[in-house]
Amino acid sequence: FCFMFILSQAEIELTKMLAQKRYSIFSCDEHSVYSRQFVDLGGGETTAKPLVQIIGDPAPACKTTEHTVCNARIFVQVWVAVSRDGKYKNHDWTVKVDSDSVFFPDR
C-alpha cells in the first residue's frame, strides 16, 4: 500500500502529472492521496477524504527560527487517517512517498 500527503499547490500539480502517467504510488497495487482539501487529480483519481473531514482541523504547519517547516503534527494526523482507512491491512508493506521523490514500486 502506497500513500502520499500533498500540501502545497506545487505538490498538487506534480501529483496530477504522476497520476496521469501512472508513476510513483499510482503504479502500486493500492494507493491513497491525502490532502487538506478534496483535490481532483484527473483520470478518475481523487484525494481521499480531506483530513478535516476525517479527524478535525489539521494541525497548522509552522516555521522555526531556522526557517525549516515543522510539520510533524500534520504527518501524525496523516498516519491516523491511513490507520482509519485500513487499506494498508490488505498489503504486506506500507510506504509513504513524497510527490517530489523518485519511487519505483515494481522493483
PDB file of N, CA and C in Angstrom:
ATOM      1  N   PHE A   1       0.849  -1.180   0.000  1.00  0.00           N
ATOM      2  CA  PHE A   1       0.000   0.000   0.000  1.00  0.00           C
ATOM      3  C   PHE A   1       0.888   1.234   0.000  1.00  0.00           C
ATOM      4  N   CYS A   2       0.600   2.160  -0.880  1.00  0.00           N
ATOM      5  CA  CYS A   2       1.398   3.375  -1.014  1.00  0.00           C
ATOM      6  C   CYS A   2       0.503   4.593  -0.800  1.00  0.00           C
ATOM      7  N   PHE A   3       1.052   5.606  -0.155  1.00  0.00           N
ATOM      8  CA  PHE A   3       0.278   6.829   0.015  1.00  0.00           C
ATOM      9  C   PHE A   3       1.177   8.044   0.019  1.00  0.00           C
ATOM     10  N   MET A   4       0.569   9.184  -0.222  1.00  0.00           N
ATOM     11  CA  MET A   4       1.277  10.457  -0.103  1.00  0.00           C
ATOM     12  C   MET A   4       0.328  11.500   0.466  1.00  0.00           C
ATOM     13  N   PHE A   5       0.922  12.519   1.030  1.00  0.00           N
ATOM     14  CA  PHE A   5       0.187  13.666   1.552  1.00  0.00           C
ATOM     15  C   PHE A   5       0.657  14.878   0.772  1.00  0.00           C
ATOM     16  N   ILE A   6      -0.283  15.584   0.160  1.00  0.00           N
ATOM     17  CA  ILE A   6       0.076  16.775  -0.608  1.00  0.00           C
ATOM     18  C   ILE A   6      -0.455  18.006   0.114  1.00  0.00           C
ATOM     19  N   LEU A   7       0.385  19.002   0.178  1.00  0.00           N
ATOM     20  CA  LEU A   7       0.061  20.189   0.966  1.00  0.00           C
ATOM     21  C   LEU A   7       0.038  21.456   0.112  1.00  0.00           C
ATOM     22  N   SER A   8       1.052  21.647  -0.707  1.00  0.00           N
ATOM     23  CA  SER A   8       1.163  22.900  -1.463  1.00  0.00           C
ATOM     24  C   SER A   8       0.582  22.762  -2.867  1.00  0.00           C
ATOM     25  N   GLN A   9       0.365  23.879  -3.523  1.00  0.00           N
ATOM     26  CA  GLN A   9      -0.129  23.863  -4.904  1.00  0.00           C
ATOM     27  C   GLN A   9       0.875  23.174  -5.819  1.00  0.00           C
ATOM     28  N   ALA A  10       2.158  23.384  -5.594  1.00  0.00           N
ATOM     29  CA  ALA A  10       3.188  22.737  -6.411  1.00  0.00           C
ATOM     30  C   ALA A  10       3.099  21.218  -6.274  1.00  0.00           C
ATOM     31  N   GLU A  11       2.873  20.724  -5.054  1.00  0.00           N
ATOM     32  CA  GLU A  11       2.723  19.274  -4.846  1.00  0.00           C
ATOM     33  C   GLU A  11       1.466  18.754  -5.535  1.00  0.00           C
ATOM     34  N   ILE A  12       0.403  19.535  -5.515  1.00  0.00           N
ATOM     35  CA  ILE A  12      -0.845  19.132  -6.180  1.00  0.00           C
ATOM     36  C   ILE A  12      -0.607  18.991  -7.677  1.00  0.00           C
ATOM     37  N   GLU A  13       0.041  19.962  -8.292  1.00  0.00           N
ATOM     38  CA  GLU A  13       0.298  19.913  -9.734  1.00  0.00           C
ATOM     39  C   GLU A  13       1.210  18.742 -10.090  1.00  0.00           C
ATOM     40  N   LEU A  14       2.235  18.514  -9.305  1.00  0.00           N
ATOM     41  CA  LEU A  14       3.140  17.396  -9.561  1.00  0.00           C
ATOM     42  C   LEU A  14       2.404  16.060  -9.409  1.00  0.00           C
ATOM     43  N   THR A  15       1.551  15.952  -8.412  1.00  0.00           N
ATOM     44  CA  THR A  15       0.792  14.723  -8.184  1.00  0.00           C
ATOM     45  C   THR A  15      -0.194  14.465  -9.314  1.00  0.00           C
ATOM     46  N   LYS A  16      -0.774  15.516  -9.863  1.00  0.00           N
ATOM     47  CA  LYS A  16      -1.655  15.354 -11.026  1.00  0.00           C
ATOM     48  C   LYS A  16      -0.897  14.732 -12.196  1.00  0.00           C
ATOM     49  N   MET A  17       0.333  15.172 -12.428  1.00  0.00           N
ATOM     50  CA  MET A  17       1.148  14.615 -13.504  1.00  0.00           C
ATOM     51  C   MET A  17       1.484  13.153 -13.216  1.00  0.00           C
ATOM     52  N   LEU A  18       1.841  12.850 -11.976  1.00  0.00           N
ATOM     53  CA  LEU A  18       2.157  11.471 -11.598  1.00  0.00           C
ATOM     54  C   LEU A  18       0.950  10.560 -11.808  1.00  0.00           C
ATOM     55  N   ALA A  19      -0.235  11.047 -11.430  1.00  0.00           N
ATOM     56  CA  ALA A  19      -1.458  10.257 -11.590  1.00  0.00           C
ATOM     57  C   ALA A  19      -1.753  10.012 -13.063  1.00  0.00           C
ATOM     58  N   GLN A  20      -1.602  11.031 -13.878  1.00  0.00           N
ATOM     59  CA  GLN A  20      -1.881  10.921 -15.306  1.00  0.00           C
ATOM     60  C   GLN A  20      -0.968   9.888 -15.965  1.00  0.00           C
ATOM     61  N   LYS A  21       0.299   9.859 -15.576  1.00  0.00           N
ATOM     62  CA  LYS A  21       1.273   8.965 -16.193  1.00  0.00           C
ATOM     63  C   LYS A  21       1.368   7.616 -15.474  1.00  0.00           C
ATOM     64  N   ARG A  22       0.638   7.458 -14.359  1.00  0.00           N
ATOM     65  CA  ARG A  22       0.651   6.227 -13.556  1.00  0.00           C
ATOM     66  C   ARG A  22       2.033   5.961 -12.972  1.00  0.00           C
ATOM     67  N   TYR A  23       2.734   7.018 -12.560  1.00  0.00           N
ATOM     68  CA  TYR A  23       4.050   6.912 -11.949  1.00  0.00           C
ATOM     69  C   TYR A  23       3.904   6.868 -10.432  1.00  0.00           C
ATOM     70  N   SER A  24       5.007   6.532  -9.784  1.00  0.00           N
ATOM     71  CA  SER A  24       5.106   6.589  -8.328  1.00  0.00           C
ATOM     72  C   SER A  24       4.020   5.738  -7.679  1.00  0.00           C
ATOM     73  N   ILE A  25       3.300   6.271  -6.701  1.00  0.00           N
ATOM     74  CA  ILE A  25       2.315   5.474  -5.969  1.00  0.00           C
ATOM     75  C   ILE A  25       1.172   5.010  -6.855  1.00  0.00           C
ATOM     76  N   PHE A  26       0.989   5.648  -7.993  1.00  0.00           N
ATOM     77  CA  PHE A  26      -0.128   5.309  -8.862  1.00  0.00           C
ATOM     78  C   PHE A  26       0.098   4.011  -9.637  1.00  0.00           C
ATOM     79  N   SER A  27       1.280   3.403  -9.468  1.00  0.00           N
ATOM     80  CA  SER A  27       1.507   2.075 -10.027  1.00  0.00           C
ATOM     81  C   SER A  27       1.601   1.017  -8.926  1.00  0.00           C
ATOM     82  N   CYS A  28       1.287   1.386  -7.707  1.00  0.00           N
ATOM     83  CA  CYS A  28       1.200   0.424  -6.603  1.00  0.00           C
ATOM     84  C   CYS A  28      -0.096  -0.378  -6.732  1.00  0.00           C
ATOM     85  N   ASP A  29      -0.160  -1.521  -6.064  1.00  0.00           N
ATOM     86  CA  ASP A  29      -1.378  -2.327  -6.080  1.00  0.00           C
ATOM     87  C   ASP A  29      -2.575  -1.538  -5.548  1.00  0.00           C
ATOM     88  N   GLU A  30      -2.344  -0.720  -4.528  1.00  0.00           N
ATOM     89  CA  GLU A  30      -3.390   0.151  -3.982  1.00  0.00           C
ATOM     90  C   GLU A  30      -2.717   1.400  -3.436  1.00  0.00           C
ATOM     91  N   HIS A  31      -3.398   2.523  -3.545  1.00  0.00           N
ATOM     92  CA  HIS A  31      -2.800   3.785  -3.106  1.00  0.00           C
ATOM     93  C   HIS A  31      -3.882   4.749  -2.634  1.00  0.00           C
ATOM     94  N   SER A  32      -3.442   5.750  -1.880  1.00  0.00           N
ATOM     95  CA  SER A  32      -4.299   6.864  -1.463  1.00  0.00           C
ATOM     96  C   SER A  32      -3.471   8.134  -1.443  1.00  0.00           C
ATOM     97  N   VAL A  33      -4.139   9.245  -1.729  1.00  0.00           N
ATOM     98  CA  VAL A  33      -3.516  10.556  -1.624  1.00  0.00           C
ATOM     99  C   VAL A  33      -4.331  11.350  -0.615  1.00  0.00           C
ATOM    100  N   TYR A  34      -3.667  11.916   0.366  1.00  0.00           N
ATOM    101  CA  TYR A  34      -4.317  12.706   1.405  1.00  0.00           C
ATOM    102  C   TYR A  34      -3.962  14.173   1.211  1.00  0.00           C
ATOM    103  N   SER A  35      -4.878  15.039   1.576  1.00  0.00           N
ATOM    104  CA  SER A  35      -4.690  16.474   1.439  1.00  0.00           C
ATOM    105  C   SER A  35      -5.584  17.168   2.463  1.00  0.00           C
ATOM    106  N   ARG A  36      -5.404  18.458   2.605  1.00  0.00           N
ATOM    107  CA  ARG A  36      -6.286  19.234   3.495  1.00  0.00           C
ATOM    108  C   ARG A  36      -7.652  19.467   2.866  1.00  0.00           C
ATOM    109  N   GLN A  37      -7.714  19.402   1.524  1.00  0.00           N
ATOM    110  CA  GLN A  37      -8.975  19.617   0.832  1.00  0.00           C
ATOM    111  C   GLN A  37      -9.132  18.545  -0.244  1.00  0.00           C
ATOM    112  N   PHE A  38     -10.356  18.384  -0.745  1.00  0.00           N
ATOM    113  CA  PHE A  38     -10.603  17.461  -1.831  1.00  0.00           C
ATOM    114  C   PHE A  38      -9.907  17.983  -3.080  1.00  0.00           C
ATOM    115  N   VAL A  39      -9.171  17.125  -3.770  1.00  0.00           N
ATOM    116  CA  VAL A  39      -8.460  17.518  -4.982  1.00  0.00           C
ATOM    117  C   VAL A  39      -8.758  16.493  -6.074  1.00  0.00           C
ATOM    118  N   ASP A  40      -9.234  16.970  -7.219  1.00  0.00           N
ATOM    119  CA  ASP A  40      -9.411  16.120  -8.391  1.00  0.00           C
ATOM    120  C   ASP A  40      -8.064  16.049  -9.098  1.00  0.00           C
ATOM    121  N   LEU A  41      -7.489  14.844  -9.138  1.00  0.00           N
ATOM    122  CA  LEU A  41      -6.174  14.669  -9.734  1.00  0.00           C
ATOM    123  C   LEU A  41      -6.252  14.317 -11.212  1.00  0.00           C
ATOM    124  N   GLY A  42      -7.464  14.174 -11.731  1.00  0.00           N
ATOM    125  CA  GLY A  42      -7.653  13.827 -13.135  1.00  0.00           C
ATOM    126  C   GLY A  42      -7.602  12.325 -13.358  1.00  0.00           C
ATOM    127  N   GLY A  43      -8.120  11.889 -14.481  1.00  0.00           N
ATOM    128  CA  GLY A  43      -8.081  10.475 -14.838  1.00  0.00           C
ATOM    129  C   GLY A  43      -8.808   9.570 -13.864  1.00  0.00           C
ATOM    130  N   GLY A  44      -9.813  10.096 -13.200  1.00  0.00           N
ATOM    131  CA  GLY A  44     -10.555   9.295 -12.233  1.00  0.00           C
ATOM    132  C   GLY A  44      -9.916   9.215 -10.862  1.00  0.00           C
ATOM    133  N   GLU A  45      -8.791   9.872 -10.674  1.00  0.00           N
ATOM    134  CA  GLU A  45      -8.092   9.877  -9.387  1.00  0.00           C
ATOM    135  C   GLU A  45      -8.502  11.105  -8.576  1.00  0.00           C
ATOM    136  N   THR A  46      -8.754  10.894  -7.305  1.00  0.00           N
ATOM    137  CA  THR A  46      -9.027  11.998  -6.392  1.00  0.00           C
ATOM    138  C   THR A  46      -8.279  11.738  -5.094  1.00  0.00           C
ATOM    139  N   THR A  47      -8.186  12.762  -4.282  1.00  0.00           N
ATOM    140  CA  THR A  47      -7.621  12.552  -2.957  1.00  0.00           C
ATOM    141  C   THR A  47      -8.648  11.820  -2.106  1.00  0.00           C
ATOM    142  N   ALA A  48      -8.169  11.209  -1.038  1.00  0.00           N
ATOM    143  CA  ALA A  48      -9.064  10.604  -0.064  1.00  0.00           C
ATOM    144  C   ALA A  48      -9.848  11.724   0.615  1.00  0.00           C
ATOM    145  N   LYS A  49     -10.702  11.366   1.549  1.00  0.00           N
ATOM    146  CA  LYS A  49     -11.429  12.403   2.293  1.00  0.00           C
ATOM    147  C   LYS A  49     -10.435  13.421   2.836  1.00  0.00           C
ATOM    148  N   PRO A  50     -10.753  14.699   2.707  1.00  0.00           N
ATOM    149  CA  PRO A  50      -9.848  15.695   3.289  1.00  0.00           C
ATOM    150  C   PRO A  50      -9.644  15.442   4.779  1.00  0.00           C
ATOM    151  N   LEU A  51      -8.457  15.719   5.253  1.00  0.00           N
ATOM    152  CA  LEU A  51      -8.140  15.454   6.665  1.00  0.00           C
ATOM    153  C   LEU A  51      -9.139  16.111   7.596  1.00  0.00           C
ATOM    154  N   VAL A  52      -9.616  17.287   7.233  1.00  0.00           N
ATOM    155  CA  VAL A  52     -10.561  17.976   8.105  1.00  0.00           C
ATOM    156  C   VAL A  52     -11.836  17.152   8.288  1.00  0.00           C
ATOM    157  N   GLN A  53     -12.225  16.354   7.274  1.00  0.00           N
ATOM    158  CA  GLN A  53     -13.412  15.512   7.395  1.00  0.00           C
ATOM    159  C   GLN A  53     -13.122  14.242   8.188  1.00  0.00           C
ATOM    160  N   ILE A  54     -11.877  13.845   8.227  1.00  0.00           N
ATOM    161  CA  ILE A  54     -11.523  12.595   8.898  1.00  0.00           C
ATOM    162  C   ILE A  54     -11.288  12.819  10.394  1.00  0.00           C
ATOM    163  N   ILE A  55     -10.499  13.812  10.725  1.00  0.00           N
ATOM    164  CA  ILE A  55     -10.069  13.949  12.116  1.00  0.00           C
ATOM    165  C   ILE A  55     -10.147  15.370  12.654  1.00  0.00           C
ATOM    166  N   GLY A  56     -10.904  16.218  12.038  1.00  0.00           N
ATOM    167  CA  GLY A  56     -10.996  17.590  12.506  1.00  0.00           C
ATOM    168  C   GLY A  56      -9.973  18.477  11.836  1.00  0.00           C
ATOM    169  N   ASP A  57      -9.839  19.684  12.307  1.00  0.00           N
ATOM    170  CA  ASP A  57      -8.960  20.665  11.702  1.00  0.00           C
ATOM    171  C   ASP A  57      -7.513  20.202  11.782  1.00  0.00           C
ATOM    172  N   PRO A  58      -6.807  20.065  10.633  1.00  0.00           N
ATOM    173  CA  PRO A  58      -5.416  19.627  10.677  1.00  0.00           C
ATOM    174  C   PRO A  58      -4.538  20.624  11.421  1.00  0.00           C
ATOM    175  N   ALA A  59      -3.510  20.095  12.037  1.00  0.00           N
ATOM    176  CA  ALA A  59      -2.552  20.954  12.728  1.00  0.00           C
ATOM    177  C   ALA A  59      -1.880  21.867  11.715  1.00  0.00           C
ATOM    178  N   PRO A  60      -1.717  23.122  12.036  1.00  0.00           N
ATOM    179  CA  PRO A  60      -1.093  24.032  11.069  1.00  0.00           C
ATOM    180  C   PRO A  60       0.400  23.775  10.936  1.00  0.00           C
ATOM    181  N   ALA A  61       0.922  24.010   9.739  1.00  0.00           N
ATOM    182  CA  ALA A  61       2.371  23.970   9.561  1.00  0.00           C
ATOM    183  C   ALA A  61       2.939  25.221  10.211  1.00  0.00           C
ATOM    184  N   CYS A  62       4.179  25.176  10.593  1.00  0.00           N
ATOM    185  CA  CYS A  62       4.793  26.344  11.215  1.00  0.00           C
ATOM    186  C   CYS A  62       6.225  26.465  10.723  1.00  0.00           C
ATOM    187  N   LYS A  63       6.850  27.550  11.027  1.00  0.00           N
ATOM    188  CA  LYS A  63       8.250  27.747  10.671  1.00  0.00           C
ATOM    189  C   LYS A  63       9.043  27.995  11.937  1.00  0.00           C
ATOM    190  N   THR A  64      10.212  27.382  11.982  1.00  0.00           N
ATOM    191  CA  THR A  64      11.087  27.594  13.124  1.00  0.00           C
ATOM    192  C   THR A  64      11.998  28.782  12.837  1.00  0.00           C
ATOM    193  N   THR A  65      12.762  29.170  13.799  1.00  0.00           N
ATOM    194  CA  THR A  65      13.695  30.277  13.603  1.00  0.00           C
ATOM    195  C   THR A  65      14.786  29.915  12.599  1.00  0.00           C
ATOM    196  N   GLU A  66      15.002  28.613  12.369  1.00  0.00           N
ATOM    197  CA  GLU A  66      15.993  28.175  11.379  1.00  0.00           C
ATOM    198  C   GLU A  66      15.376  28.109   9.981  1.00  0.00           C
ATOM    199  N   HIS A  67      14.119  28.545   9.824  1.00  0.00           N
ATOM    200  CA  HIS A  67      13.394  28.575   8.555  1.00  0.00           C
ATOM    201  C   HIS A  67      13.107  27.184   7.995  1.00  0.00           C
ATOM    202  N   THR A  68      12.928  26.231   8.870  1.00  0.00           N
ATOM    203  CA  THR A  68      12.513  24.898   8.443  1.00  0.00           C
ATOM    204  C   THR A  68      11.041  24.733   8.786  1.00  0.00           C
ATOM    205  N   VAL A  69      10.372  23.926   8.040  1.00  0.00           N
ATOM    206  CA  VAL A  69       8.957  23.684   8.297  1.00  0.00           C
ATOM    207  C   VAL A  69       8.844  22.591   9.352  1.00  0.00           C
ATOM    208  N   CYS A  70       8.040  22.847  10.355  1.00  0.00           N
ATOM    209  CA  CYS A  70       7.840  21.837  11.398  1.00  0.00           C
ATOM    210  C   CYS A  70       6.427  21.274  11.234  1.00  0.00           C
ATOM    211  N   ASN A  71       6.323  20.244  10.402  1.00  0.00           N
ATOM    212  CA  ASN A  71       5.020  19.696  10.071  1.00  0.00           C
ATOM    213  C   ASN A  71       4.789  18.302  10.646  1.00  0.00           C
ATOM    214  N   ALA A  72       5.526  17.942  11.676  1.00  0.00           N
ATOM    215  CA  ALA A  72       5.388  16.602  12.259  1.00  0.00           C
ATOM    216  C   ALA A  72       3.960  16.343  12.732  1.00  0.00           C
ATOM    217  N   ARG A  73       3.310  17.336  13.314  1.00  0.00           N
ATOM    218  CA  ARG A  73       1.939  17.141  13.803  1.00  0.00           C
ATOM    219  C   ARG A  73       0.984  16.819  12.655  1.00  0.00           C
ATOM    220  N   ILE A  74       1.194  17.447  11.513  1.00  0.00           N
ATOM    221  CA  ILE A  74       0.353  17.164  10.354  1.00  0.00           C
ATOM    222  C   ILE A  74       0.531  15.718   9.922  1.00  0.00           C
ATOM    223  N   PHE A  75       1.776  15.243   9.863  1.00  0.00           N
ATOM    224  CA  PHE A  75       2.024  13.886   9.400  1.00  0.00           C
ATOM    225  C   PHE A  75       1.545  12.838  10.393  1.00  0.00           C
ATOM    226  N   VAL A  76       1.527  13.153  11.664  1.00  0.00           N
ATOM    227  CA  VAL A  76       0.912  12.241  12.633  1.00  0.00           C
ATOM    228  C   VAL A  76      -0.572  12.107  12.301  1.00  0.00           C
ATOM    229  N   GLN A  77      -1.219  13.205  11.953  1.00  0.00           N
ATOM    230  CA  GLN A  77      -2.632  13.151  11.588  1.00  0.00           C
ATOM    231  C   GLN A  77      -2.845  12.364  10.292  1.00  0.00           C
ATOM    232  N   VAL A  78      -1.900  12.451   9.367  1.00  0.00           N
ATOM    233  CA  VAL A  78      -1.998  11.662   8.143  1.00  0.00           C
ATOM    234  C   VAL A  78      -1.926  10.172   8.480  1.00  0.00           C
ATOM    235  N   TRP A  79      -1.011   9.789   9.353  1.00  0.00           N
ATOM    236  CA  TRP A  79      -0.905   8.373   9.750  1.00  0.00           C
ATOM    237  C   TRP A  79      -2.177   7.907  10.456  1.00  0.00           C
ATOM    238  N   VAL A  80      -2.800   8.772  11.215  1.00  0.00           N
ATOM    239  CA  VAL A  80      -4.091   8.426  11.829  1.00  0.00           C
ATOM    240  C   VAL A  80      -5.122   8.162  10.734  1.00  0.00           C
ATOM    241  N   ALA A  81      -5.135   8.993   9.700  1.00  0.00           N
ATOM    242  CA  ALA A  81      -6.069   8.804   8.580  1.00  0.00           C
ATOM    243  C   ALA A  81      -5.786   7.494   7.845  1.00  0.00           C
ATOM    244  N   VAL A  82      -4.525   7.173   7.632  1.00  0.00           N
ATOM    245  CA  VAL A  82      -4.152   5.902   6.991  1.00  0.00           C
ATOM    246  C   VAL A  82      -4.665   4.739   7.838  1.00  0.00           C
ATOM    247  N   SER A  83      -4.478   4.839   9.126  1.00  0.00           N
ATOM    248  CA  SER A  83      -4.938   3.783  10.035  1.00  0.00           C
ATOM    249  C   SER A  83      -6.451   3.626   9.980  1.00  0.00           C
ATOM    250  N   ARG A  84      -7.161   4.730   9.994  1.00  0.00           N
ATOM    251  CA  ARG A  84      -8.631   4.671   9.960  1.00  0.00           C
ATOM    252  C   ARG A  84      -9.160   4.129   8.638  1.00  0.00           C
ATOM    253  N   ASP A  85      -8.490   4.468   7.539  1.00  0.00           N
ATOM    254  CA  ASP A  85      -8.927   3.955   6.233  1.00  0.00           C
ATOM    255  C   ASP A  85      -8.753   2.442   6.162  1.00  0.00           C
ATOM    256  N   GLY A  86      -7.684   1.935   6.748  1.00  0.00           N
ATOM    257  CA  GLY A  86      -7.478   0.496   6.848  1.00  0.00           C
ATOM    258  C   GLY A  86      -7.007  -0.212   5.591  1.00  0.00           C
ATOM    259  N   LYS A  87      -6.778   0.490   4.497  1.00  0.00           N
ATOM    260  CA  LYS A  87      -6.346  -0.164   3.255  1.00  0.00           C
ATOM    261  C   LYS A  87      -5.019  -0.894   3.427  1.00  0.00           C
ATOM    262  N   TYR A  88      -4.154  -0.362   4.278  1.00  0.00           N
ATOM    263  CA  TYR A  88      -2.839  -0.958   4.488  1.00  0.00           C
ATOM    264  C   TYR A  88      -2.931  -2.397   4.990  1.00  0.00           C
ATOM    265  N   LYS A  89      -4.027  -2.750   5.629  1.00  0.00           N
ATOM    266  CA  LYS A  89      -4.178  -4.086   6.203  1.00  0.00           C
ATOM    267  C   LYS A  89      -4.221  -5.180   5.138  1.00  0.00           C
ATOM    268  N   ASN A  90      -4.507  -4.807   3.901  1.00  0.00           N
ATOM    269  CA  ASN A  90      -4.596  -5.778   2.809  1.00  0.00           C
ATOM    270  C   ASN A  90      -3.259  -6.009   2.104  1.00  0.00           C
ATOM    271  N   HIS A  91      -2.176  -5.433   2.634  1.00  0.00           N
ATOM    272  CA  HIS A  91      -0.885  -5.487   1.944  1.00  0.00           C
ATOM    273  C   HIS A  91       0.229  -5.855   2.917  1.00  0.00           C
ATOM    274  N   ASP A  92       1.315  -6.373   2.362  1.00  0.00           N
ATOM    275  CA  ASP A  92       2.458  -6.792   3.179  1.00  0.00           C
ATOM    276  C   ASP A  92       3.295  -5.622   3.675  1.00  0.00           C
ATOM    277  N   TRP A  93       3.238  -4.498   2.985  1.00  0.00           N
ATOM    278  CA  TRP A  93       4.023  -3.340   3.392  1.00  0.00           C
ATOM    279  C   TRP A  93       3.280  -2.055   3.067  1.00  0.00           C
ATOM    280  N   THR A  94       3.700  -0.994   3.733  1.00  0.00           N
ATOM    281  CA  THR A  94       3.127   0.346   3.540  1.00  0.00           C
ATOM    282  C   THR A  94       4.277   1.320   3.364  1.00  0.00           C
ATOM    283  N   VAL A  95       4.133   2.206   2.396  1.00  0.00           N
ATOM    284  CA  VAL A  95       5.176   3.205   2.164  1.00  0.00           C
ATOM    285  C   VAL A  95       4.535   4.568   1.978  1.00  0.00           C
ATOM    286  N   LYS A  96       5.132   5.574   2.618  1.00  0.00           N
ATOM    287  CA  LYS A  96       4.717   6.964   2.443  1.00  0.00           C
ATOM    288  C   LYS A  96       5.713   7.601   1.488  1.00  0.00           C
ATOM    289  N   VAL A  97       5.211   8.163   0.399  1.00  0.00           N
ATOM    290  CA  VAL A  97       6.057   8.706  -0.658  1.00  0.00           C
ATOM    291  C   VAL A  97       5.790  10.200  -0.795  1.00  0.00           C
ATOM    292  N   ASP A  98       6.840  10.981  -0.945  1.00  0.00           N
ATOM    293  CA  ASP A  98       6.681  12.405  -1.244  1.00  0.00           C
ATOM    294  C   ASP A  98       6.436  12.574  -2.736  1.00  0.00           C
ATOM    295  N   SER A  99       5.659  13.570  -3.095  1.00  0.00           N
ATOM    296  CA  SER A  99       5.334  13.783  -4.506  1.00  0.00           C
ATOM    297  C   SER A  99       6.576  14.100  -5.336  1.00  0.00           C
ATOM    298  N   ASP A 100       7.597  14.676  -4.721  1.00  0.00           N
ATOM    299  CA  ASP A 100       8.800  15.036  -5.472  1.00  0.00           C
ATOM    300  C   ASP A 100       9.921  14.011  -5.327  1.00  0.00           C
ATOM    301  N   SER A 101       9.596  12.810  -4.860  1.00  0.00           N
ATOM    302  CA  SER A 101      10.607  11.757  -4.754  1.00  0.00           C
ATOM    303  C   SER A 101      10.464  10.781  -5.927  1.00  0.00           C
ATOM    304  N   VAL A 102      11.531  10.051  -6.204  1.00  0.00           N
ATOM    305  CA  VAL A 102      11.510   9.020  -7.238  1.00  0.00           C
ATOM    306  C   VAL A 102      11.204   7.710  -6.542  1.00  0.00           C
ATOM    307  N   PHE A 103      10.150   7.028  -7.001  1.00  0.00           N
ATOM    308  CA  PHE A 103       9.718   5.791  -6.363  1.00  0.00           C
ATOM    309  C   PHE A 103       9.285   4.803  -7.443  1.00  0.00           C
ATOM    310  N   PHE A 104       9.894   3.613  -7.437  1.00  0.00           N
ATOM    311  CA  PHE A 104       9.590   2.554  -8.382  1.00  0.00           C
ATOM    312  C   PHE A 104       9.038   1.351  -7.621  1.00  0.00           C
ATOM    313  N   PRO A 105       7.723   1.229  -7.468  1.00  0.00           N
ATOM    314  CA  PRO A 105       7.179   0.125  -6.690  1.00  0.00           C
ATOM    315  C   PRO A 105       7.377  -1.249  -7.325  1.00  0.00           C
ATOM    316  N   ASP A 106       7.663  -1.312  -8.618  1.00  0.00           N
ATOM    317  CA  ASP A 106       7.832  -2.595  -9.297  1.00  0.00           C
ATOM    318  C   ASP A 106       9.181  -3.245  -9.037  1.00  0.00           C
ATOM    319  N   ARG A 107      10.123  -2.523  -8.469  1.00  0.00           N
ATOM    320  CA  ARG A 107      11.476  -3.084  -8.296  1.00  0.00           C
ATOM    321  C   ARG A 107      11.598  -3.878  -7.041  1.00  0.00           C
TER     322      ARG A 107
END
